[in-house]
C-alpha positions as a printed NumPy array, in Angstrom:
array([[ -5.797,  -8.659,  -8.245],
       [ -2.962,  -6.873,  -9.964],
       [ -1.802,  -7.118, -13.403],
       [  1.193,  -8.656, -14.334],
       [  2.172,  -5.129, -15.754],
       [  2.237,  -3.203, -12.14 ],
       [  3.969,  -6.612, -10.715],
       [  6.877,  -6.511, -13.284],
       [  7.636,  -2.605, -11.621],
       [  6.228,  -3.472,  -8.533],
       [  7.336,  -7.24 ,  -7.033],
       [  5.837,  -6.711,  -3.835],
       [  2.853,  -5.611,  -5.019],
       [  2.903,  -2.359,  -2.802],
       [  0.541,   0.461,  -2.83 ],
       [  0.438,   3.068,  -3.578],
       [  3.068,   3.656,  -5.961],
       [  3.517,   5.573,  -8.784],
       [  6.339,   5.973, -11.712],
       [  7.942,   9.245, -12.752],
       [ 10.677,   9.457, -15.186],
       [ 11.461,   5.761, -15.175],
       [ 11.525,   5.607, -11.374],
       [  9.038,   3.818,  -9.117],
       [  7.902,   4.795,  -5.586],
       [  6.13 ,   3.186,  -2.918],
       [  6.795,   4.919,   0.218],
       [  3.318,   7.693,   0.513],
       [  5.737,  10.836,   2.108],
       [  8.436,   9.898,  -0.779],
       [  5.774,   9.778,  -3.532],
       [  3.609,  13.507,  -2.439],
       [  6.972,  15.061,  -2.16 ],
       [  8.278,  13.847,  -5.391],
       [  4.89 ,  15.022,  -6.904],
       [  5.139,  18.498,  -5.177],
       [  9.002,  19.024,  -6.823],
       [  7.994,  17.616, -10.219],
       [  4.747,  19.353, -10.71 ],
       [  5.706,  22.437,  -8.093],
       [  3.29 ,  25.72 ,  -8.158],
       [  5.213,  28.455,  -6.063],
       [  1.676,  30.123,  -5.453],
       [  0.337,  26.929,  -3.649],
       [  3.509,  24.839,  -2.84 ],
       [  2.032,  21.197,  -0.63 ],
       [  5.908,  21.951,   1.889],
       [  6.639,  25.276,   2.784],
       [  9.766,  26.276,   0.935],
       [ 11.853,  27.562,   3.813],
       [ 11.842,  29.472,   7.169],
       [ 10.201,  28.839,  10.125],
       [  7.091,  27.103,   8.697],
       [  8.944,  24.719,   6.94 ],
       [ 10.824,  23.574,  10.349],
       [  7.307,  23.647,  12.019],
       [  6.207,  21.293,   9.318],
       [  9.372,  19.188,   9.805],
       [  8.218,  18.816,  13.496],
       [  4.863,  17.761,  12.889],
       [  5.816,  15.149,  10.487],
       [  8.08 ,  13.77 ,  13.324],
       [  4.786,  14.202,  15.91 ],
       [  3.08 ,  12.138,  13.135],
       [  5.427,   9.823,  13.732],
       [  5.33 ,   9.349,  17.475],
       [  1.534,   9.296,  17.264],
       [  1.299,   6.491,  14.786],
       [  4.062,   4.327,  17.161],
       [  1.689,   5.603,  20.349],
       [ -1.348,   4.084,  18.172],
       [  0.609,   0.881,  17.319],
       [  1.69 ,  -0.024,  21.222],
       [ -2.055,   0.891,  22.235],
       [ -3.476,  -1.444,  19.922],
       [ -0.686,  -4.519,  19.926],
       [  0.76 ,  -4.479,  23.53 ],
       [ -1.563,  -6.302,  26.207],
       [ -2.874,  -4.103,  28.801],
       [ -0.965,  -4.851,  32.096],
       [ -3.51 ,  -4.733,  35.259],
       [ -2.78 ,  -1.197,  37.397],
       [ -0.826,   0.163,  34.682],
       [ -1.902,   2.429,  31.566],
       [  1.09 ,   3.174,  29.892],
       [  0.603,   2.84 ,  26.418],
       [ -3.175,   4.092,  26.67 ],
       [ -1.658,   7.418,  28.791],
       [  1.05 ,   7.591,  25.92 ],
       [ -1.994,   7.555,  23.444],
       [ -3.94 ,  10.282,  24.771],
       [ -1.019,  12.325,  25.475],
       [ -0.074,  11.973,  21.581],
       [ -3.746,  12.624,  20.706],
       [ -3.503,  15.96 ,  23.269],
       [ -0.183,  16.918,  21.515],
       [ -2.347,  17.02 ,  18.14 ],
       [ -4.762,  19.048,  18.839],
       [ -2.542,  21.5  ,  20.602],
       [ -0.809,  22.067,  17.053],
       [ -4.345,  21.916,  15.11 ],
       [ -4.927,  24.826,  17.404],
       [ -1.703,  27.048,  17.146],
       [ -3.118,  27.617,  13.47 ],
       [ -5.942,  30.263,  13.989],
       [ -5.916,  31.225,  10.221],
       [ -7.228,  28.056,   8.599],
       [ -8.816,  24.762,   9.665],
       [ -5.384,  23.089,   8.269],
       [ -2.155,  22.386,  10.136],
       [ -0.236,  25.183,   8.383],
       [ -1.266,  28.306,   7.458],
       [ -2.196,  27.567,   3.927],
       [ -5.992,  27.967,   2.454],
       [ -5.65 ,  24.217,   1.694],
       [ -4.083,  20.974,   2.42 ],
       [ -0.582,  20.531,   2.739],
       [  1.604,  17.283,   2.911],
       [  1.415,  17.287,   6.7  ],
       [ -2.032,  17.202,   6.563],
       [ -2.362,  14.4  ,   4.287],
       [  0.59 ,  12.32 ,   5.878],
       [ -1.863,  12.948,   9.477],
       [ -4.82 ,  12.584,   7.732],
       [ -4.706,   8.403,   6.886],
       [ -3.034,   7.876,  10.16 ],
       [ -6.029,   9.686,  11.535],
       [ -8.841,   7.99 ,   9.666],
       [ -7.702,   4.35 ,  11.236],
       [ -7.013,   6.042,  14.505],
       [-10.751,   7.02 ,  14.756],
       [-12.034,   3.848,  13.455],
       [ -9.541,   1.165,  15.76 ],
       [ -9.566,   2.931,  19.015],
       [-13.502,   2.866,  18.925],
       [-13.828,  -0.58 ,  17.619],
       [-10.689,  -2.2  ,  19.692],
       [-10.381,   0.226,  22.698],
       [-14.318,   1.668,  22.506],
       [-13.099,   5.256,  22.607],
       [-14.982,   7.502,  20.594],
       [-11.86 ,   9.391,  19.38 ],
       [-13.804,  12.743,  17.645],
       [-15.771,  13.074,  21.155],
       [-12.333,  12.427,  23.832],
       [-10.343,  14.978,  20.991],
       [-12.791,  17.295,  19.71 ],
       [-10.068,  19.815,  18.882],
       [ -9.614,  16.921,  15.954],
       [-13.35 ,  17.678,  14.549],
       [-13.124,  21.123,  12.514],
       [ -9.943,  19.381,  11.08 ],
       [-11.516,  16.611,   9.966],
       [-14.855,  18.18 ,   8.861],
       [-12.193,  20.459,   6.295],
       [-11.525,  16.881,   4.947],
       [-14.848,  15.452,   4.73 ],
       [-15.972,  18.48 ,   2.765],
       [-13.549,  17.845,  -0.001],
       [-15.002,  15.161,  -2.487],
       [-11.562,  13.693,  -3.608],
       [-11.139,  12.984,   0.071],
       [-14.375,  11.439,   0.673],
       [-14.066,   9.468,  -2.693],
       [-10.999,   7.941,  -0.714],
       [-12.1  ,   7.344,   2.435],
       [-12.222,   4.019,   4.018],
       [-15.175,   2.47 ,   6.034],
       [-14.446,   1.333,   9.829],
       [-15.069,  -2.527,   8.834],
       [-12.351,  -2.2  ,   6.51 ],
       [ -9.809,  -0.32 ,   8.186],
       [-10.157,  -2.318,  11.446],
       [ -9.645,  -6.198,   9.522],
       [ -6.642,  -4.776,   7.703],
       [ -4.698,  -4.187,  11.09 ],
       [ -4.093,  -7.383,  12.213],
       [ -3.012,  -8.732,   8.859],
       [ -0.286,  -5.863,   8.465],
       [  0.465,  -5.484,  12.495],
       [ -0.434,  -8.598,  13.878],
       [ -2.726,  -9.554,  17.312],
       [ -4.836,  -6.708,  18.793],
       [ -5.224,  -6.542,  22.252],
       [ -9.058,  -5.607,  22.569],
       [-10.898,  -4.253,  25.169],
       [-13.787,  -5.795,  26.887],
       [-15.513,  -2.368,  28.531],
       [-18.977,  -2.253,  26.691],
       [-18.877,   0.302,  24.213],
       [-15.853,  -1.584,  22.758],
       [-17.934,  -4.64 ,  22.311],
       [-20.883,  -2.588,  21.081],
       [-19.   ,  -0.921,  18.535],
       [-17.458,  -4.206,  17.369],
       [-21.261,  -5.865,  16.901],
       [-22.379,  -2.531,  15.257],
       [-19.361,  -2.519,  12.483],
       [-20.217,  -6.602,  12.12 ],
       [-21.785,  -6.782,   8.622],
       [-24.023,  -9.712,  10.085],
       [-25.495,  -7.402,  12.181],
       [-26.372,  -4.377,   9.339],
       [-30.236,  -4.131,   8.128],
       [-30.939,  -1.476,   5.414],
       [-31.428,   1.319,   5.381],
       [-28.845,   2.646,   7.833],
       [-30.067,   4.659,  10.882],
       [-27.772,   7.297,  11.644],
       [-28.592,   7.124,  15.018],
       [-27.538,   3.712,  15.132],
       [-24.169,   4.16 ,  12.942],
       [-21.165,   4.029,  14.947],
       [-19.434,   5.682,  12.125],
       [-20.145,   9.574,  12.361],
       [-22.063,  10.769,   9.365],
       [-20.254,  14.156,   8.021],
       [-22.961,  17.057,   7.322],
       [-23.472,  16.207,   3.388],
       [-24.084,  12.532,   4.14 ],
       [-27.059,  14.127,   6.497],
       [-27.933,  16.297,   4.34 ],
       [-28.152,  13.842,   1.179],
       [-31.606,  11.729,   0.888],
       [-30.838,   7.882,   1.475],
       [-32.474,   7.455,  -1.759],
       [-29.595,   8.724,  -3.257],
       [-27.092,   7.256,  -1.113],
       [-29.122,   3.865,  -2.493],
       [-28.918,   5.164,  -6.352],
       [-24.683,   5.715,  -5.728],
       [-24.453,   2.054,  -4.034],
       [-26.547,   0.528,  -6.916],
       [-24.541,   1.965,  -9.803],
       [-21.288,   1.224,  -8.162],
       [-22.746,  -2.319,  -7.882],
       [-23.974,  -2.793, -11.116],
       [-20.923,  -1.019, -13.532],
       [-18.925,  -3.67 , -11.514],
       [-20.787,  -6.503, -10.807],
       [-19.288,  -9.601, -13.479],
       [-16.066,  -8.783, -11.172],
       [-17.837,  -8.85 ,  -7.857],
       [-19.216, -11.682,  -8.22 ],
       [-15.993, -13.824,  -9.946],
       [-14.267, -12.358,  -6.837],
       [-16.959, -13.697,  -4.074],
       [-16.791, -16.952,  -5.427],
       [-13.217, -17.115,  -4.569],
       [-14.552, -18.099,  -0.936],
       [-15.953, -21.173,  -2.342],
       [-13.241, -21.983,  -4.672],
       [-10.457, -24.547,  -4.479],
       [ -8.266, -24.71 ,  -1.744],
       [ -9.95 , -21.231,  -0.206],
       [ -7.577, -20.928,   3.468],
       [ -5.051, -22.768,   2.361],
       [ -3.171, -19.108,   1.723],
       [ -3.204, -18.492,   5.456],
       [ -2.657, -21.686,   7.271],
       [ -0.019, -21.482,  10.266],
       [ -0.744, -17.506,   9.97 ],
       [ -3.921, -16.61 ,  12.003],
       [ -3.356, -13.043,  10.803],
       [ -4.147, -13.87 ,   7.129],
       [ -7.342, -13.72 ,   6.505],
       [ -8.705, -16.923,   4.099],
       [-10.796, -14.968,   1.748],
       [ -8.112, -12.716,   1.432],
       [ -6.16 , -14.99 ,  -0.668],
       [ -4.651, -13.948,  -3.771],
       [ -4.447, -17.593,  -4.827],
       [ -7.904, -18.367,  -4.472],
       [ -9.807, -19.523,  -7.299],
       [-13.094, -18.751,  -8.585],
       [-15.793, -21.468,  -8.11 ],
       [-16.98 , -21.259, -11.737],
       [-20.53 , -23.145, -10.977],
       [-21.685, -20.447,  -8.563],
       [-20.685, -17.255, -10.716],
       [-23.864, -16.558, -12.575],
       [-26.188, -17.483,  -9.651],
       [-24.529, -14.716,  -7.451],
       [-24.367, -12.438, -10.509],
       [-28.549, -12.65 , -10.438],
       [-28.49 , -12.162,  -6.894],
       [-26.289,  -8.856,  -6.614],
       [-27.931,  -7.36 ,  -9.672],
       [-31.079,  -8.231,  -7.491],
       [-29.596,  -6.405,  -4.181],
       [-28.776,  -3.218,  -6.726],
       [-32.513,  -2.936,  -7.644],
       [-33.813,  -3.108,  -4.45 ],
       [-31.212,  -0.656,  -3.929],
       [-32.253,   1.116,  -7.16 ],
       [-35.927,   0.755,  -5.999],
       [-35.965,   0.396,  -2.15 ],
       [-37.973,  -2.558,  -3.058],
       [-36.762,  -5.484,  -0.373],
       [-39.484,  -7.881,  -1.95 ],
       [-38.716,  -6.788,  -5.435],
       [-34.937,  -8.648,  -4.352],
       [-36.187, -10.968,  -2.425],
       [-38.292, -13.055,  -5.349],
       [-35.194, -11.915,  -7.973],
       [-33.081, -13.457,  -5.288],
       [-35.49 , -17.   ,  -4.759],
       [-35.635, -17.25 ,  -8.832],
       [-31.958, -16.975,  -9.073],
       [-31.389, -20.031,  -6.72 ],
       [-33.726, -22.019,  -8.092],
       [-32.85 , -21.436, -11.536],
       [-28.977, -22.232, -10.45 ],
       [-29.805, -25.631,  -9.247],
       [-28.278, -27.952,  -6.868],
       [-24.833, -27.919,  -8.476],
       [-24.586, -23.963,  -7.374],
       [-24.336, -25.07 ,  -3.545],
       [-26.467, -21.766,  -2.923],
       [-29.255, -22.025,  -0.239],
       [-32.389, -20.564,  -0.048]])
């Protein structure tokens, strides 16, 4: 939910955006090359100044381009029988990316730079979703068909700003067809596999990383679940009066009514929806039950925490047991 001070400057609610000297921004390119003129450091500029790199940067924000409109035909345009067009078009693009990754022998980055640059950052969240559609839509493991994508990407996942930011495959994958509109899936098995693996019906604690279809980065391997448990827990518990005022939206009044004649809106998605009051503290109990089983790796610990707080809610909560 937004506050009515970011809609007064921002009416369509866009993200991101950001304000400098009395004007707002919401286009991403716009806004990081605003930020690099305003708050410019010659010795590590984010867009090479002039000469040759700078045109070479030019290009590759144009490749950018063509990749994300080869990723968008893939994923929206039905697949005609005898013909691969738009998946040939893809994994040309993809080739035509890891060609330039490679012309840089200096650094893992797309320039020459020691660090991050605009064009990898404009590549970088067209990237993420790439990786996370094509497997879950097309079943292409994108990081095994383009490896010349991995040392790229592994310079990304070892910066913690990046991985703060960094979206999960569930997430990216509903978003699409709210802001595109109908996928055209693929059957073939590892597509369906990879669909019931992201499902969150389908996820038991603790994760396997043998059986995550999302690739775990080195640190995440190297990190004890226990503390991957700890990090969930807090983030659940500093937050959890809001968490649970927003899950009872989905049994609030008139929950779907948001996206009827739209089958791309999704019904719990609704920024209308209203909080059903009667079933806030009950789920309150039970996610501050899930964080210390989390906190604990306890399971029974949350299950009785979870069976007192539906019986202490009582028949008016709606909850089952």
């Amino acid at each position: 939910e937004k506050s009515d001070s970011f809609t007064d400057k921002v009416p369509q609610r866009l993200l991101p955006a950001v304000e400098i000297d009395g004007q707002v921004i919401t286009d991403s390119l716009e806004i990081m090359f605003t930020l690099d003129r305003t708050f410019s450091d010659p010795d590590e500029p984010l867009f090479p100044p002039a000469g040759p790199e700078r045109n070479r940067a030019t290009m590759l924000l144009e490749l950018e381009r063509a990749v994300h409109g080869a990723w968008c035909n893939y994923l929206l345009r039905p697949e005609q029988p005898f013909e691969k067009r738009d998946a040939n078009d893809f994994d040309a693009a993809m080739r035509q990316v890891e060609t330039e990754l490679a012309v840089n022998e200096e650094t893992d980055w797309f320039l020459s730079y020691e660090y991050p640059s605009i064009v990898d950052f404009q590549f970088i969240s067209l990237i993420e979703r790439i990786v996370a559609t094509i497997h879950y839509f097309k079943g292409i493991d994108v990081r095994e068909v383009y490896p010349g994508l991995d040392p790229w990407l592994d310079a990304f996942e070892r910066l913690p700003y990046y991985m703060a930011t960094k979206g999960d495959y569930y997430t990216h994958c509903m978003a699409i067809p709210a802001q595109y509109g109908k996928v055209y899936s693929s059957n073939v098995f590892p597509a369906k596999r990879a669909r019931t693996q992201v499902n969150p019906t389908m996820l038991r604690l603790p994760i396997k990383q043998y059986a995550d279809v999302e690739q775990w980065t080195d640190m995440e391997c190297e990190t004890p679940i226990e503390d991957h448990s700890v990090e969930a827990a807090w983030g659940l518990v500093r937050n959890h009066k809001a968490i649970a005022r927003y899950g009872c939206r989905a049994a609030g009044g008139d929950v779907g009514a948001w996206s009827l004649g739209d089958p791309w809106r999704s019904p719990l998605a609704d920024p209308e929806a209203a909080t059903n009051e009667n079933l806030v503290e009950a789920v309150d109990v039970l996610l501050l039950a899930v964080a210390a089983a989390l906190f604990h790796q306890d399971v029974e610990l949350a299950t009785a925490q979870a069976r007192e707080a539906v019986a202490a809610a009582g028949p008016e909560s709606r909850i089952g047991s």
